Short mmCIF file of C-alpha atoms in Angstrom, two decimals:
data_model
loop_
_atom_site.label_atom_id
_atom_site.label_comp_id
_atom_site.label_asym_id
_atom_site.label_seq_id
_atom_site.Cartn_x
_atom_site.Cartn_y
_atom_site.Cartn_z
CA MET A 13 30.74 4.01 -47.59
CA LYS A 14 30.36 0.36 -46.57
CA LYS A 15 31.00 1.36 -42.94
CA LEU A 16 28.29 4.02 -43.12
CA ILE A 17 25.74 1.55 -44.51
CA PHE A 18 26.78 -0.99 -41.84
CA PHE A 19 26.24 1.54 -39.02
CA ILE A 20 22.88 2.63 -40.44
CA LEU A 21 21.71 -0.99 -40.64
CA MET A 22 23.01 -1.79 -37.16
CA GLY A 23 21.30 1.30 -35.74
CA GLY A 24 17.98 0.26 -37.28
CA ILE A 25 17.99 -3.32 -35.95
CA PRO A 26 16.81 -2.36 -32.45
CA PHE A 27 13.81 -0.54 -33.94
CA ILE A 28 12.91 -3.55 -36.06
CA ALA A 29 13.26 -5.91 -33.07
CA CYS A 30 11.01 -3.73 -30.87
CA LYS A 31 7.63 -4.33 -32.40
CA LYS A 32 4.37 -4.07 -30.47
CA VAL A 33 2.55 -7.22 -29.49
CA LYS A 34 -1.21 -7.28 -29.11
CA GLY A 35 -2.89 -8.78 -26.05
CA PRO A 36 -2.43 -8.61 -22.27
CA ALA A 37 0.98 -8.18 -20.70
CA SER A 38 2.83 -11.37 -19.84
CA VAL A 39 4.12 -9.93 -16.56
CA ARG A 40 2.88 -11.59 -13.37
CA SER A 41 0.89 -9.60 -10.83
CA ALA A 42 2.48 -8.66 -7.51
CA GLN A 43 -0.48 -10.44 -5.89
CA THR A 44 -0.11 -14.14 -6.64
CA ASP A 45 -3.85 -14.79 -6.37
CA ASN A 46 -5.86 -12.00 -8.00
CA SER A 47 -9.12 -13.46 -6.64
CA VAL A 48 -8.07 -12.01 -3.26
CA ASP A 49 -8.41 -8.47 -4.66
CA SER A 50 -12.19 -8.62 -4.29
CA LEU A 51 -11.74 -9.08 -0.53
CA VAL A 52 -9.77 -5.86 -0.02
CA THR A 53 -11.44 -3.28 2.22
CA ILE A 54 -10.74 -0.69 4.89
CA LYS A 55 -13.59 0.90 6.83
CA MET A 56 -13.69 3.32 9.77
CA SER A 57 -15.69 6.10 11.32
CA VAL A 58 -14.00 9.54 11.10
CA ASN A 59 -15.53 11.95 13.61
CA GLY A 60 -18.72 9.89 13.42
CA VAL A 61 -18.90 9.79 9.60
CA ALA A 62 -18.50 6.48 7.73
CA TRP A 63 -15.31 6.18 5.64
CA SER A 64 -14.40 3.32 3.30
CA THR A 65 -11.73 2.86 0.70
CA ASP A 66 -11.81 3.32 -3.04
CA SER A 67 -8.34 1.80 -3.40
CA VAL A 68 -5.85 0.11 -1.09
CA TYR A 69 -2.18 -0.75 -1.52
CA SER A 70 -0.30 -2.78 1.07
CA TYR A 71 3.36 -3.67 1.29
CA LYS A 72 5.16 -6.15 3.54
CA VAL A 73 8.92 -5.65 3.30
CA GLU A 74 11.54 -7.71 5.10
CA ASN A 75 13.92 -5.63 7.18
CA SER A 76 17.24 -5.34 5.40
CA SER A 77 19.45 -5.92 8.42
CA ASN A 78 17.84 -8.77 10.30
CA ASP A 79 17.20 -12.46 10.39
CA SER A 80 14.47 -12.12 13.02
CA GLY A 81 11.46 -12.54 10.74
CA THR A 82 10.13 -9.03 11.42
CA TYR A 83 8.88 -6.87 8.58
CA ASN A 84 7.98 -3.31 7.77
CA PHE A 85 4.31 -3.21 6.87
CA MET A 86 2.69 -0.26 5.10
CA VAL A 87 -0.89 0.42 3.98
CA ILE A 88 -2.04 3.30 1.79
CA ALA A 89 -5.81 3.71 1.30
CA THR A 90 -7.77 6.46 -0.44
CA HIS A 91 -11.38 7.59 -0.27
CA ALA A 92 -13.04 9.99 -2.72
CA LYS A 93 -16.49 11.49 -2.20
CA ASP A 94 -18.12 14.67 -3.51
CA GLY A 95 -14.89 15.79 -5.16
CA LYS A 96 -12.86 15.46 -1.93
CA VAL A 97 -10.10 12.92 -1.48
CA SER A 98 -8.76 11.64 1.82
CA THR A 99 -5.94 9.18 2.44
CA LEU A 100 -5.00 6.87 5.29
CA ASN A 101 -1.42 5.65 5.79
CA ILE A 102 -0.54 2.97 8.32
CA ASN A 103 3.12 2.06 8.97
CA LEU A 104 4.20 -0.74 11.29
CA THR A 105 7.99 -0.84 11.52
CA GLY A 106 8.42 -4.01 13.57
CA TYR A 107 5.62 -6.16 12.18
CA SER A 108 6.03 -9.71 13.49
CA GLY A 109 2.58 -11.30 13.34
CA LEU A 110 -0.67 -11.41 15.27
CA LYS A 111 -0.75 -8.84 18.07
CA GLU A 112 -1.65 -5.25 18.87
CA TYR A 113 0.71 -2.55 17.58
CA PRO A 114 0.25 0.70 19.52
CA VAL A 115 0.76 4.02 17.75
CA ASN A 116 4.30 4.95 18.75
CA PRO A 117 5.83 7.49 16.33
CA PRO A 118 8.17 7.10 14.52
CA ILE A 119 8.02 3.31 14.95
CA ASN A 120 4.31 2.63 14.34
CA THR A 121 2.42 5.50 12.75
CA ILE A 122 -1.00 6.33 11.35
CA THR A 123 -1.40 9.45 9.23
CA TYR A 124 -4.67 10.76 7.84
CA TYR A 125 -4.77 13.32 5.00
CA ALA A 126 -7.93 15.35 4.28
CA ASP A 127 -8.76 18.82 2.95
CA ASN A 128 -5.08 19.62 2.34
CA HIS A 129 -4.22 18.86 5.97
CA ARG A 130 -2.05 16.15 7.46
CA TYR A 131 -3.11 14.62 10.78
CA TYR A 132 -0.56 12.51 12.71
CA ALA A 133 -2.01 10.02 15.16
CA THR A 134 -0.80 10.59 18.70
CA SER A 135 -2.63 7.59 20.17
CA GLY A 136 -4.36 4.48 18.96
CA ALA A 137 -3.47 0.97 17.86
CA VAL A 138 -3.58 -1.53 15.01
CA ASN A 139 -4.66 -5.03 16.03
CA ILE A 140 -3.65 -7.78 13.58
CA GLN A 141 -6.16 -10.63 13.98
CA ALA A 142 -5.38 -12.86 10.98
CA ASP A 143 -2.34 -13.21 8.72
CA SER A 144 -2.34 -15.87 6.03
CA ASN A 145 -0.02 -15.95 3.06
CA LYS A 146 -2.62 -13.99 1.05
CA VAL A 147 -4.77 -11.94 3.45
CA LEU A 148 -4.11 -9.75 6.49
CA SER A 149 -7.05 -8.56 8.58
CA GLY A 150 -7.72 -6.75 11.82
CA THR A 151 -9.00 -3.61 13.50
CA PHE A 152 -7.65 -0.15 14.33
CA TYR A 153 -8.47 3.17 15.94
CA PHE A 154 -6.60 6.45 16.42
CA ASN A 155 -6.74 10.09 17.53
CA ALA A 156 -4.94 12.67 15.39
CA ASP A 157 -5.39 16.32 16.35
CA SER A 158 -9.11 16.97 15.75
CA ILE A 159 -9.64 13.59 14.02
CA VAL A 160 -11.13 10.69 15.98
CA ALA A 161 -11.16 7.45 14.01
CA SER A 162 -13.07 4.54 15.51
CA LYS A 163 -14.52 1.22 14.42
CA GLY A 164 -11.65 0.72 11.96
CA SER A 165 -11.42 -2.64 10.23
CA PHE A 166 -9.36 -3.92 7.32
CA LYS A 167 -8.86 -6.92 5.07
CA LEU A 168 -5.83 -6.60 2.80
CA ALA A 169 -4.27 -8.67 0.06
CA ILE A 170 -0.58 -9.27 0.72
CA PRO A 171 1.65 -9.20 -2.37
#
């Protein structure tokens, strides 16, 4: 009987220790300076129609097998208007700083999603013009099937 009471009490301790705490989470943001978030933007012209982001996520990941200082850089941006959502994905596999990265699948890719269709860029480029420890900015353009994206510009917070 004593063993049964002991196991019941021991089983209840985790529930007692896990109480809710009011207030904001104490976890740090992935972005070290949240004031940069107000700078985030991606704009372009898609077949002559203005497109800008509702949300942007960017990732800069060090290559797992190198000491060269190159990174994999990925951007995911969405745009919603009139009940339709479109998404832009930019992937730069050998990101190494300020320069132009030509579209070169599968190394450097741009993919545009709209109206339940996926459009892979077959030509174009991403030009990185500024890279600080908090903000990455530049321009881009691409052609993907029937999609012509021009006048692309971005300013991204780097986590």
